[in-house]
mmCIF file of C-alpha atoms in Angstrom:
data_model
loop_
_atom_site.group_PDB
_atom_site.id
_atom_site.type_symbol
_atom_site.label_atom_id
_atom_site.label_comp_id
_atom_site.label_asym_id
_atom_site.label_seq_id
_atom_site.Cartn_x
_atom_site.Cartn_y
_atom_site.Cartn_z
ATOM 1 C CA MET V 234 9.321 71.999 126.300
ATOM 2 C CA GLU V 235 6.458 69.685 127.419
ATOM 3 C CA GLU V 236 7.583 67.398 124.769
ATOM 4 C CA LEU V 237 11.123 67.402 125.916
ATOM 5 C CA VAL V 238 10.020 66.349 129.819
ATOM 6 C CA ASN V 239 8.031 63.656 128.762
ATOM 7 C CA ILE V 240 11.029 62.218 126.538
ATOM 8 C CA PHE V 241 13.171 62.538 129.642
ATOM 9 C CA ILE V 242 10.704 61.062 132.205
ATOM 10 C CA LYS V 243 9.800 58.161 129.868
ATOM 11 C CA ALA V 244 13.463 57.304 129.393
ATOM 12 C CA VAL V 245 14.273 57.260 133.129
ATOM 13 C CA PHE V 246 11.067 55.308 134.452
ATOM 14 C CA ILE V 247 8.974 53.764 131.849
ATOM 15 C CA GLU V 248 11.437 52.629 129.388
ATOM 16 C CA ASN V 249 14.601 52.121 131.993
ATOM 17 C CA MET V 250 17.266 51.006 130.004
ATOM 18 C CA VAL V 251 18.198 48.567 132.808
ATOM 19 C CA PHE V 252 14.744 47.289 133.883
ATOM 20 C CA ALA V 253 12.564 47.349 130.844
ATOM 21 C CA TYR V 254 15.273 46.297 128.159
ATOM 22 C CA PHE V 255 17.610 44.441 130.636
ATOM 23 C CA LEU V 256 20.635 46.261 128.583
ATOM 24 C CA GLY V 257 23.824 47.229 130.098
ATOM 25 C CA MET V 258 23.463 44.347 132.812
ATOM 26 C CA CYS V 259 27.179 43.357 132.981
ATOM 27 C CA SER V 260 28.776 46.608 134.129
ATOM 28 C CA TYR V 261 25.556 47.267 136.063
ATOM 29 C CA LEU V 262 26.251 44.152 138.234
ATOM 30 C CA ALA V 263 29.920 44.307 138.361
ATOM 31 C CA ILE V 264 30.547 48.064 139.347
ATOM 32 C CA SER V 265 27.674 48.080 141.962
ATOM 33 C CA LYS V 266 29.699 47.092 144.972
ATOM 34 C CA THR V 267 29.708 50.444 146.571
ATOM 35 C CA VAL V 268 27.808 53.851 146.232
ATOM 36 C CA GLU V 269 30.876 55.668 145.414
ATOM 37 C CA THR V 270 32.153 53.567 142.623
ATOM 38 C CA SER V 271 28.561 53.045 141.076
ATOM 39 C CA VAL V 272 28.098 57.018 141.099
ATOM 40 C CA GLY V 273 31.532 57.193 138.891
ATOM 41 C CA MET V 274 30.043 54.395 136.592
ATOM 42 C CA GLY V 275 26.856 55.910 136.062
ATOM 43 C CA GLY V 276 28.355 59.550 135.609
ATOM 44 C CA ALA V 277 30.527 58.071 132.955
ATOM 45 C CA VAL V 278 27.574 56.374 131.375
ATOM 46 C CA VAL V 279 25.346 59.560 131.408
ATOM 47 C CA PHE V 280 28.508 61.448 129.823
ATOM 48 C CA VAL V 281 29.063 59.104 127.030
ATOM 49 C CA LEU V 282 25.323 58.556 126.054
ATOM 50 C CA GLY V 283 25.056 62.570 126.130
ATOM 51 C CA ILE V 284 27.594 62.608 123.638
ATOM 52 C CA THR V 285 27.205 59.667 121.573
ATOM 53 C CA VAL V 286 23.347 59.694 120.933
ATOM 54 C CA PRO V 287 23.482 63.296 119.403
ATOM 55 C CA LEU V 288 26.485 62.638 117.247
ATOM 56 C CA ASN V 289 24.778 59.214 116.033
ATOM 57 C CA PHE V 290 21.699 61.360 115.316
ATOM 58 C CA LEU V 291 23.623 63.774 113.105
ATOM 59 C CA LEU V 292 25.192 60.767 111.476
ATOM 60 C CA GLU V 293 21.890 59.042 111.157
ATOM 61 C CA THR V 294 20.253 62.112 109.440
ATOM 62 C CA TYR V 295 23.171 63.466 107.004
ATOM 63 C CA VAL V 296 24.638 60.320 106.213
ATOM 64 C CA LEU V 297 22.885 57.085 106.801
ATOM 65 C CA GLN V 298 19.399 57.591 106.073
ATOM 66 C CA GLU V 299 17.861 57.056 102.598
ATOM 67 C CA GLY V 300 18.353 60.289 100.911
ATOM 68 C CA ALA V 301 20.321 61.879 103.676
ATOM 69 C CA LEU V 302 23.224 62.610 101.353
ATOM 70 C CA SER V 303 21.368 64.656 99.231
ATOM 71 C CA TRP V 304 22.973 67.832 100.426
ATOM 72 C CA LEU V 305 25.917 66.509 98.266
ATOM 73 C CA GLY V 306 24.108 66.899 95.062
ATOM 74 C CA GLU V 307 21.476 65.561 92.962
ATOM 75 C CA ASN V 308 23.038 62.337 92.445
ATOM 76 C CA PHE V 309 23.050 61.050 96.012
ATOM 77 C CA ASN V 310 19.291 61.513 96.414
ATOM 78 C CA ASP V 311 18.570 58.012 96.683
ATOM 79 C CA VAL V 312 21.664 56.653 98.523
ATOM 80 C CA ASP V 313 20.560 54.291 101.263
ATOM 81 C CA LEU V 314 23.676 53.598 103.730
ATOM 82 C CA SER V 315 21.354 52.497 106.767
ATOM 83 C CA PHE V 316 22.974 48.864 106.620
ATOM 84 C CA LEU V 317 25.991 50.670 107.673
ATOM 85 C CA SER V 318 24.739 51.779 110.979
ATOM 86 C CA PHE V 319 25.690 49.366 113.148
ATOM 87 C CA ILE V 320 29.170 49.669 112.335
ATOM 88 C CA MET V 321 29.042 53.381 112.438
ATOM 89 C CA PHE V 322 27.520 53.684 115.464
ATOM 90 C CA ILE V 323 29.966 51.401 117.254
ATOM 91 C CA ALA V 324 32.892 53.186 115.836
ATOM 92 C CA VAL V 325 31.496 56.693 117.253
ATOM 93 C CA ILE V 326 30.814 54.920 120.424
ATOM 94 C CA ALA V 327 34.415 53.387 120.719
ATOM 95 C CA SER V 328 36.305 56.304 119.831
ATOM 96 C CA MET V 329 34.197 58.623 122.332
ATOM 97 C CA VAL V 330 34.942 55.878 125.261
ATOM 98 C CA GLN V 331 38.544 55.880 124.305
ATOM 99 C CA LEU V 332 38.672 59.550 124.880
ATOM 100 C CA VAL V 333 36.570 59.469 128.239
ATOM 101 C CA GLU V 334 39.076 56.830 129.332
ATOM 102 C CA MET V 335 41.872 58.964 128.611
ATOM 103 C CA ILE V 336 40.386 62.033 130.505
ATOM 104 C CA ILE V 337 39.525 60.230 133.642
ATOM 105 C CA GLU V 338 42.943 58.541 133.667
ATOM 106 C CA LYS V 339 44.488 61.990 133.503
ATOM 107 C CA PHE V 340 42.327 63.808 135.923
ATOM 108 C CA SER V 341 41.098 61.173 138.503
ATOM 109 C CA PRO V 342 43.393 58.257 138.524
ATOM 110 C CA ALA V 343 41.601 56.722 141.838
ATOM 111 C CA LEU V 344 38.380 56.591 139.759
ATOM 112 C CA TYR V 345 40.450 55.069 136.985
ATOM 113 C CA GLY V 346 41.851 52.411 139.380
ATOM 114 C CA SER V 347 38.345 51.403 140.960
ATOM 115 C CA LEU V 348 36.603 51.168 137.302
ATOM 116 C CA GLY V 349 39.519 49.324 136.062
ATOM 117 C CA LEU V 350 38.354 46.614 133.042
ATOM 118 C CA PHE V 351 35.238 47.871 132.845
ATOM 119 C CA LEU V 352 35.787 51.255 131.509
ATOM 120 C CA PRO V 353 36.708 49.777 128.040
ATOM 121 C CA LEU V 354 33.986 48.067 128.818
ATOM 122 C CA ILE V 355 31.285 50.733 128.505
ATOM 123 C CA ALA V 356 32.380 50.661 124.710
ATOM 124 C CA VAL V 357 30.511 47.354 124.870
ATOM 125 C CA ASN V 358 27.742 48.391 127.290
ATOM 126 C CA CYS V 359 24.744 47.432 125.162
ATOM 127 C CA ALA V 360 22.868 50.226 126.907
ATOM 128 C CA ILE V 361 24.853 52.480 124.844
ATOM 129 C CA LEU V 362 24.490 51.073 121.492
ATOM 130 C CA GLY V 363 21.057 50.084 122.618
ATOM 131 C CA SER V 364 20.291 53.949 123.244
ATOM 132 C CA SER V 365 21.612 54.875 119.490
ATOM 133 C CA LEU V 366 19.560 52.318 118.010
ATOM 134 C CA PHE V 367 16.120 53.116 119.790
ATOM 135 C CA MET V 368 17.124 56.878 118.673
ATOM 136 C CA GLN V 369 17.303 55.542 115.013
ATOM 137 C CA GLU V 370 13.888 53.506 115.597
ATOM 138 C CA ARG V 371 12.021 56.083 117.149
ATOM 139 C CA ALA V 372 12.846 58.920 114.976
ATOM 140 C CA TYR V 373 13.357 61.556 117.104
ATOM 141 C CA VAL V 374 12.800 64.897 114.971
ATOM 142 C CA ASN V 375 15.733 67.010 116.108
ATOM 143 C CA ILE V 376 18.899 66.891 117.713
ATOM 144 C CA THR V 377 17.347 68.409 121.137
ATOM 145 C CA GLU V 378 15.330 65.600 121.387
ATOM 146 C CA ALA V 379 17.878 63.263 120.666
ATOM 147 C CA THR V 380 20.230 64.855 123.277
ATOM 148 C CA VAL V 381 17.545 64.722 126.014
ATOM 149 C CA PHE V 382 16.454 61.138 125.036
ATOM 150 C CA GLY V 383 20.313 60.138 125.500
ATOM 151 C CA LEU V 384 20.824 62.018 128.852
ATOM 152 C CA GLY V 385 17.489 60.379 130.024
ATOM 153 C CA SER V 386 18.492 56.852 129.351
ATOM 154 C CA GLY V 387 21.777 57.762 130.874
ATOM 155 C CA SER V 388 20.033 59.005 133.984
ATOM 156 C CA GLY V 389 17.698 55.759 133.900
ATOM 157 C CA PHE V 390 20.980 53.752 134.323
ATOM 158 C CA PHE V 391 22.458 55.938 136.871
ATOM 159 C CA LEU V 392 19.417 55.701 138.887
ATOM 160 C CA ALA V 393 19.505 51.775 138.599
ATOM 161 C CA ILE V 394 23.112 51.272 139.372
ATOM 162 C CA VAL V 395 22.942 53.941 142.440
ATOM 163 C CA GLY V 396 19.974 52.174 143.777
ATOM 164 C CA LEU V 397 21.267 48.780 143.484
ATOM 165 C CA ALA V 398 24.541 49.741 145.113
ATOM 166 C CA ALA V 399 22.757 51.386 148.070
ATOM 167 C CA ILE V 400 20.920 48.061 148.457
ATOM 168 C CA ARG V 401 23.961 45.796 148.302
ATOM 169 C CA GLU V 402 25.776 48.065 150.970
ATOM 170 C CA LYS V 403 22.813 47.631 153.235
ATOM 171 C CA ILE V 404 22.561 43.705 152.499
ATOM 172 C CA ARG V 405 26.202 43.388 153.807
ATOM 173 C CA TYR V 406 24.824 43.465 157.543
ATOM 174 C CA SER V 407 22.223 40.418 156.587
ATOM 175 C CA ASN V 408 22.675 37.117 157.072
ATOM 176 C CA VAL V 409 22.430 35.784 153.403
ATOM 177 C CA PRO V 410 22.890 32.012 153.050
ATOM 178 C CA GLY V 411 26.667 31.501 152.141
ATOM 179 C CA PRO V 412 26.315 30.278 148.283
ATOM 180 C CA LEU V 413 24.241 33.112 147.556
ATOM 181 C CA ARG V 414 26.189 35.643 149.041
ATOM 182 C CA GLY V 415 27.610 38.173 146.800
ATOM 183 C CA LEU V 416 26.801 37.776 143.030
ATOM 184 C CA GLY V 417 23.684 35.455 143.539
ATOM 185 C CA ILE V 418 21.805 37.608 145.746
ATOM 186 C CA THR V 419 22.650 40.600 143.591
ATOM 187 C CA TYR V 420 21.026 38.995 140.546
ATOM 188 C CA ILE V 421 17.659 37.981 142.728
ATOM 189 C CA ILE V 422 17.716 41.748 144.060
ATOM 190 C CA THR V 423 17.981 43.191 140.331
ATOM 191 C CA GLY V 424 15.064 40.807 139.510
ATOM 192 C CA LEU V 425 12.962 42.050 142.153
ATOM 193 C CA MET V 426 13.634 45.957 141.084
ATOM 194 C CA GLY V 427 12.725 44.730 137.761
ATOM 195 C CA ILE V 428 9.391 43.372 138.733
ATOM 196 C CA ALA V 429 8.962 46.496 140.677
ATOM 197 C CA PHE V 430 9.830 48.738 137.899
ATOM 198 C CA MET V 431 7.142 46.737 135.595
ATOM 199 C CA SER V 432 4.519 48.958 137.537
ATOM 200 C CA PHE V 433 5.697 51.977 135.691
ATOM 201 C CA MET V 434 4.946 50.661 132.360
ATOM 202 C CA GLY V 435 0.983 51.484 132.578
ATOM 203 C CA ILE V 436 2.042 54.940 132.629
ATOM 204 C CA LYS V 437 0.878 57.033 129.467
ATOM 205 C CA LEU V 438 2.731 60.441 128.720
ATOM 206 C CA MET T 220 62.033 28.081 125.316
ATOM 207 C CA SER T 221 60.718 24.332 125.667
ATOM 208 C CA LYS T 222 58.206 23.331 123.546
ATOM 209 C CA GLU T 223 54.898 22.957 125.170
ATOM 210 C CA SER T 224 52.149 20.137 123.807
ATOM 211 C CA LEU T 225 48.973 21.977 122.743
ATOM 212 C CA PHE T 226 47.301 19.543 125.553
ATOM 213 C CA SER T 227 49.464 19.849 128.310
ATOM 214 C CA LYS T 228 47.856 20.108 131.885
ATOM 215 C CA LYS T 229 48.289 23.799 132.013
ATOM 216 C CA ASN T 230 46.465 24.359 128.603
ATOM 217 C CA ARG T 231 43.698 21.830 129.534
ATOM 218 C CA LYS T 232 42.922 24.013 132.553
ATOM 219 C CA LEU T 233 42.138 27.006 130.236
ATOM 220 C CA LEU T 234 39.825 24.868 128.702
ATOM 221 C CA THR T 235 38.128 23.391 131.717
ATOM 222 C CA ASP T 236 38.377 26.334 134.161
ATOM 223 C CA PRO T 237 35.467 28.747 132.268
ATOM 224 C CA LEU T 238 33.272 25.687 132.669
ATOM 225 C CA ASP T 239 32.967 25.989 136.602
ATOM 226 C CA ASP T 240 35.320 27.764 138.488
ATOM 227 C CA ASN T 241 35.702 30.781 136.306
ATOM 228 C CA ASN T 242 32.513 30.406 134.488
ATOM 229 C CA PRO T 243 31.895 33.706 132.215
ATOM 230 C CA ILE T 244 28.346 34.350 133.634
ATOM 231 C CA THR T 245 28.166 33.288 136.981
ATOM 232 C CA VAL T 246 31.498 34.039 138.207
ATOM 233 C CA GLN T 247 33.392 36.516 135.993
ATOM 234 C CA VAL T 248 29.966 38.520 135.353
ATOM 235 C CA LEU T 249 30.307 38.786 131.542
ATOM 236 C CA GLY T 250 27.796 38.412 128.917
ATOM 237 C CA ILE T 251 24.688 38.862 131.060
ATOM 238 C CA CYS T 252 22.614 40.848 128.666
ATOM 239 C CA SER T 253 22.289 38.356 125.877
ATOM 240 C CA ALA T 254 21.950 35.510 128.653
ATOM 241 C CA LEU T 255 18.816 37.245 129.809
ATOM 242 C CA ALA T 256 17.198 38.340 126.479
ATOM 243 C CA ILE T 257 17.412 35.052 124.507
ATOM 244 C CA THR T 258 16.890 32.402 126.943
ATOM 245 C CA VAL T 259 12.876 32.427 126.867
ATOM 246 C CA GLN T 260 13.118 29.748 124.347
ATOM 247 C CA LEU T 261 15.550 26.491 123.805
ATOM 248 C CA GLU T 262 16.270 27.104 119.957
ATOM 249 C CA PRO T 263 17.640 30.691 120.060
ATOM 250 C CA ALA T 264 19.777 29.848 123.041
ATOM 251 C CA VAL T 265 21.367 27.177 121.109
ATOM 252 C CA VAL T 266 22.206 29.351 118.024
ATOM 253 C CA MET T 267 23.321 32.234 120.036
ATOM 254 C CA ALA T 268 25.713 29.903 122.175
ATOM 255 C CA LEU T 269 27.098 28.438 118.594
ATOM 256 C CA SER T 270 27.286 32.079 117.224
ATOM 257 C CA VAL T 271 29.202 33.300 120.031
ATOM 258 C CA PHE T 272 31.479 30.075 120.144
ATOM 259 C CA PHE T 273 32.422 30.973 116.501
ATOM 260 C CA VAL T 274 33.117 34.724 117.114
ATOM 261 C CA LEU T 275 34.569 34.316 120.480
ATOM 262 C CA SER T 276 37.481 31.866 119.336
ATOM 263 C CA VAL T 277 38.059 33.244 116.120
ATOM 264 C CA ALA T 278 38.338 36.976 117.716
ATOM 265 C CA ASN T 279 40.774 35.565 120.322
ATOM 266 C CA VAL T 280 43.208 34.228 117.845
ATOM 267 C CA ILE T 281 43.172 37.318 115.370
ATOM 268 C CA VAL T 282 43.562 39.935 118.487
ATOM 269 C CA SER T 283 46.302 37.409 119.831
ATOM 270 C CA LEU T 284 48.031 37.441 116.437
ATOM 271 C CA LEU T 285 48.000 41.228 116.352
ATOM 272 C CA ARG T 286 48.576 42.121 119.817
ATOM 273 C CA ASN T 287 52.036 43.277 119.309
ATOM 274 C CA LEU T 288 50.763 45.626 116.463
ATOM 275 C CA ILE T 289 48.029 47.078 118.195
ATOM 276 C CA PRO T 290 48.716 50.491 119.741
ATOM 277 C CA SER T 291 47.330 50.405 123.257
ATOM 278 C CA ARG T 292 45.359 53.769 122.891
ATOM 279 C CA ILE T 293 43.314 52.499 120.161
ATOM 280 C CA ARG T 294 42.990 48.965 121.002
ATOM 281 C CA ILE T 295 39.155 49.000 121.665
ATOM 282 C CA ILE T 296 38.394 50.122 118.187
ATOM 283 C CA VAL T 297 40.592 47.569 116.654
ATOM 284 C CA GLN T 298 38.988 44.785 118.783
ATOM 285 C CA LEU T 299 35.285 46.307 117.967
ATOM 286 C CA VAL T 300 36.358 46.253 114.148
ATOM 287 C CA VAL T 301 37.457 42.436 114.521
ATOM 288 C CA ILE T 302 34.320 41.701 116.364
ATOM 289 C CA ALA T 303 31.881 43.483 114.099
ATOM 290 C CA THR T 304 33.436 41.830 110.855
ATOM 291 C CA LEU T 305 32.922 38.402 112.546
ATOM 292 C CA VAL T 306 29.547 39.428 113.494
ATOM 293 C CA ILE T 307 28.302 40.391 110.291
ATOM 294 C CA LEU T 308 30.061 36.883 109.008
ATOM 295 C CA VAL T 309 27.882 34.949 111.137
ATOM 296 C CA ASP T 310 24.830 37.204 110.222
ATOM 297 C CA GLU T 311 24.949 36.360 106.636
ATOM 298 C CA VAL T 312 25.767 32.686 107.537
ATOM 299 C CA LEU T 313 22.689 32.433 109.393
ATOM 300 C CA LYS T 314 20.622 34.332 106.886
ATOM 301 C CA ALA T 315 21.726 31.874 104.084
ATOM 302 C CA PHE T 316 21.348 28.465 105.953
ATOM 303 C CA VAL T 317 18.757 28.855 108.720
ATOM 304 C CA TYR T 318 16.488 31.712 107.742
ATOM 305 C CA ASP T 319 13.785 31.235 110.229
ATOM 306 C CA VAL T 320 15.981 31.137 113.160
ATOM 307 C CA SER T 321 17.955 34.092 111.710
ATOM 308 C CA LYS T 322 14.872 36.170 111.749
ATOM 309 C CA GLU T 323 13.877 35.112 115.100
ATOM 310 C CA LEU T 324 17.175 36.401 116.413
ATOM 311 C CA SER T 325 17.843 39.331 114.108
ATOM 312 C CA VAL T 326 18.621 41.709 116.788
ATOM 313 C CA PHE T 327 20.482 39.781 119.044
ATOM 314 C CA VAL T 328 22.767 38.448 116.443
ATOM 315 C CA GLY T 329 23.873 42.254 116.254
ATOM 316 C CA LEU T 330 24.059 42.621 119.740
ATOM 317 C CA ILE T 331 26.987 39.781 120.224
ATOM 318 C CA ILE T 332 29.197 43.255 118.999
ATOM 319 C CA THR T 333 28.233 44.500 122.375
ATOM 320 C CA ASN T 334 28.513 40.924 124.242
ATOM 321 C CA CYS T 335 30.934 41.957 126.663
ATOM 322 C CA ILE T 336 32.208 38.359 127.211
ATOM 323 C CA ILE T 337 33.968 38.827 123.768
ATOM 324 C CA MET T 338 35.707 42.127 124.411
ATOM 325 C CA GLY T 339 36.112 40.981 128.231
ATOM 326 C CA ARG T 340 38.223 37.908 126.937
ATOM 327 C CA LEU T 341 39.923 39.908 124.419
ATOM 328 C CA GLU T 342 41.210 42.536 126.888
ATOM 329 C CA ALA T 343 41.932 40.130 129.578
ATOM 330 C CA PHE T 344 43.571 37.244 127.735
ATOM 331 C CA ALA T 345 44.123 37.357 124.143
ATOM 332 C CA LEU T 346 46.199 40.606 124.138
ATOM 333 C CA GLY T 347 48.572 39.097 126.570
ATOM 334 C CA ASN T 348 49.089 35.257 125.039
ATOM 335 C CA THR T 349 49.752 33.132 122.265
ATOM 336 C CA PRO T 350 47.327 32.520 119.708
ATOM 337 C CA GLY T 351 47.194 28.801 120.774
ATOM 338 C CA LYS T 352 46.482 29.810 124.291
ATOM 339 C CA ALA T 353 43.915 32.355 123.206
ATOM 340 C CA PHE T 354 42.047 30.079 121.091
ATOM 341 C CA LEU T 355 41.508 27.606 123.998
ATOM 342 C CA ASP T 356 40.486 30.245 126.152
ATOM 343 C CA GLY T 357 37.743 31.161 123.666
ATOM 344 C CA LEU T 358 36.795 27.670 123.343
ATOM 345 C CA GLY T 359 36.388 27.153 126.992
ATOM 346 C CA ASN T 360 34.532 30.382 127.631
ATOM 347 C CA ALA T 361 32.182 30.012 124.904
ATOM 348 C CA PHE T 362 31.256 26.592 126.384
ATOM 349 C CA GLY T 363 30.844 27.968 129.935
ATOM 350 C CA TYR T 364 28.615 30.769 128.388
ATOM 351 C CA GLY T 365 26.555 28.376 125.956
ATOM 352 C CA PHE T 366 26.256 25.754 128.947
ATOM 353 C CA ILE T 367 24.691 28.415 131.420
ATOM 354 C CA LEU T 368 22.546 29.812 128.582
ATOM 355 C CA ILE T 369 21.039 26.539 127.590
ATOM 356 C CA VAL T 370 20.440 25.679 131.360
ATOM 357 C CA VAL T 371 18.570 28.924 131.633
ATOM 358 C CA ALA T 372 16.558 28.601 128.447
ATOM 359 C CA PHE T 373 15.550 24.835 129.464
ATOM 360 C CA PHE T 374 13.876 25.791 132.624
ATOM 361 C CA ARG T 375 12.375 28.859 131.217
ATOM 362 C CA GLU T 376 10.867 27.328 128.501
ATOM 363 C CA LEU T 377 10.014 24.085 130.044
ATOM 364 C CA LEU T 378 8.085 26.211 133.081
ATOM 365 C CA GLY T 379 7.007 29.276 131.187
ATOM 366 C CA SER T 380 5.482 27.581 128.015
ATOM 367 C CA GLY T 381 5.509 23.920 128.751
ATOM 368 C CA THR T 382 7.453 23.219 125.546
ATOM 369 C CA LEU T 383 10.986 22.174 124.617
ATOM 370 C CA PHE T 384 12.575 23.279 121.293
ATOM 371 C CA GLY T 385 8.854 24.201 120.683
ATOM 372 C CA THR T 386 7.446 21.018 121.035
ATOM 373 C CA GLN T 387 4.609 20.437 123.847
ATOM 374 C CA VAL T 388 6.452 18.281 126.840
ATOM 375 C CA ILE T 389 4.007 18.870 129.431
ATOM 376 C CA PRO T 390 0.900 16.722 128.343
ATOM 377 C CA LEU T 391 -1.949 19.249 127.447
ATOM 378 C CA GLU T 392 -4.265 17.265 129.853
ATOM 379 C CA TRP T 393 -2.253 18.137 132.662
ATOM 380 C CA TYR T 394 -3.336 21.740 132.465
ATOM 381 C CA ILE T 395 -5.773 23.262 134.884
ATOM 382 C CA GLU T 396 -7.895 24.602 132.057
ATOM 383 C CA ASN T 397 -8.146 21.279 130.708
ATOM 384 C CA GLY T 398 -9.213 19.846 134.041
ATOM 385 C CA GLY T 399 -5.658 18.721 135.345
ATOM 386 C CA PHE T 400 -3.475 19.716 138.210
ATOM 387 C CA TYR T 401 -0.640 21.856 136.451
ATOM 388 C CA ALA T 402 -0.788 25.622 136.090
ATOM 389 C CA ASN T 403 1.523 27.085 133.615
ATOM 390 C CA ASN T 404 3.842 29.571 135.427
ATOM 391 C CA GLY T 405 3.542 32.654 132.496
ATOM 392 C CA MET T 406 6.080 34.772 134.873
ATOM 393 C CA MET T 407 8.911 32.650 133.643
ATOM 394 C CA ILE T 408 8.694 34.268 130.315
ATOM 395 C CA LEU T 409 9.388 37.833 131.670
ATOM 396 C CA PRO T 410 12.682 39.309 132.126
ATOM 397 C CA PRO T 411 12.817 39.672 135.772
ATOM 398 C CA MET T 412 12.760 35.710 136.012
ATOM 399 C CA ALA T 413 15.765 34.984 133.994
ATOM 400 C CA LEU T 414 17.636 37.182 136.553
ATOM 401 C CA ILE T 415 16.069 34.882 139.306
ATOM 402 C CA THR T 416 16.737 31.769 137.628
ATOM 403 C CA VAL T 417 20.496 32.757 137.052
ATOM 404 C CA GLY T 418 20.702 33.554 140.638
ATOM 405 C CA ILE T 419 19.422 30.337 141.784
ATOM 406 C CA LEU T 420 22.024 28.505 139.349
ATOM 407 C CA ILE T 421 24.759 30.682 141.231
ATOM 408 C CA TRP T 422 23.116 29.275 144.537
ATOM 409 C CA ILE T 423 23.575 25.685 143.366
ATOM 410 C CA GLN T 424 26.807 26.045 141.641
ATOM 411 C CA ARG T 425 28.344 27.589 144.888
ATOM 412 C CA MET T 426 26.972 25.104 147.000
ATOM 413 C CA LYS T 427 28.584 22.377 145.307
ATOM 414 C CA ASN T 428 31.791 24.378 144.705
ATOM 415 C CA ARG T 429 32.451 26.110 148.073
ATOM 416 C CA LYS T 430 35.547 27.918 147.121
ATOM 417 C CA LEU T 431 33.637 30.275 145.090
ATOM 418 C CA ILE T 432 31.605 31.887 148.013
ATOM 419 C CA GLU T 433 32.168 35.342 148.215
ATOM 420 C CA SER T 434 32.951 36.944 151.748
ATOM 421 C CA ASN T 435 30.189 39.275 151.085
#
């Protein structure tokens, strides 16, 4: 249990997808105009990560790893398919995203309208593929750990995007120099938030 | 339908627009992740720009040729397969001809798959236009992307390590450690400074091009 809490805290704060690895930046910057849409986007990312990381974990353990196919019989003991992991992971992610897109379109057309072009882009949100690759690299031992890690890194993204959206809503009342308004100041705010999050890096769990 | 020449005014605009008015990084907000991750030095940035240039223009043409055949429900998967295939191709070519750079870039070449500039242009342009136009759009956007990448990498490498393409540019005797006046800004190598550099670039671009200024 303690181990799971550690994985979660680590994924949210210390190894935050956005601030520590700068993954998932495109949707992060483009969807953070209001808190409401950013909550929708963050929720979608948490959901997709919570599904795809454990799925990819199963794929990795039972299909891709060296010797993973041994359940098929003796002959498959030394088959190593790990060179396929990129394309397999992205296929799982893309199909899950398509599913989420259909569900949101059906049940919440308003949210679908406001997420616009960026919903399909969750598939190419590098935070999603990145999490699966980190999962592979860090070799979590069972599916619970992988799920907790997926949810944790999703929550880290959620926290970051909602935080930025809140700052952007406030900054509307400030007198930012014209050419810097909008995107420019957002980059600079994100940079400063990144510098702030670097202070978590010293924590050992 | 009247025949339109490949270099008509409208088509030229497809090519030049993404360089400034509709730049992928500073205006459309696409392809940021890689722009931040690989701009510490110039060399990987140039290789990255070339790889994206190839993948984007070819993927645009292929998807545009297939645009009437792809059912819209599964278009994302089809697009990703096209992109992933091209990226694997680029990866193999880099490994064969510039092995050192490829080793340096290894992860980031794979990350072209998830570079949203490619997916974004496929979604927004190639799915609704003819192959010729899609090709020009791909070229233009890749140029716009590469341009920003190289400018950011130039400043980060120059100010962060005092080198360009790995050769020392700022004379060593200028450094404070050697009794000079120049202090190296190690901060420029850290990822947050990439964001701030791009932010400042946007500031400069919009001072020159005032119609891009956002109301808020």
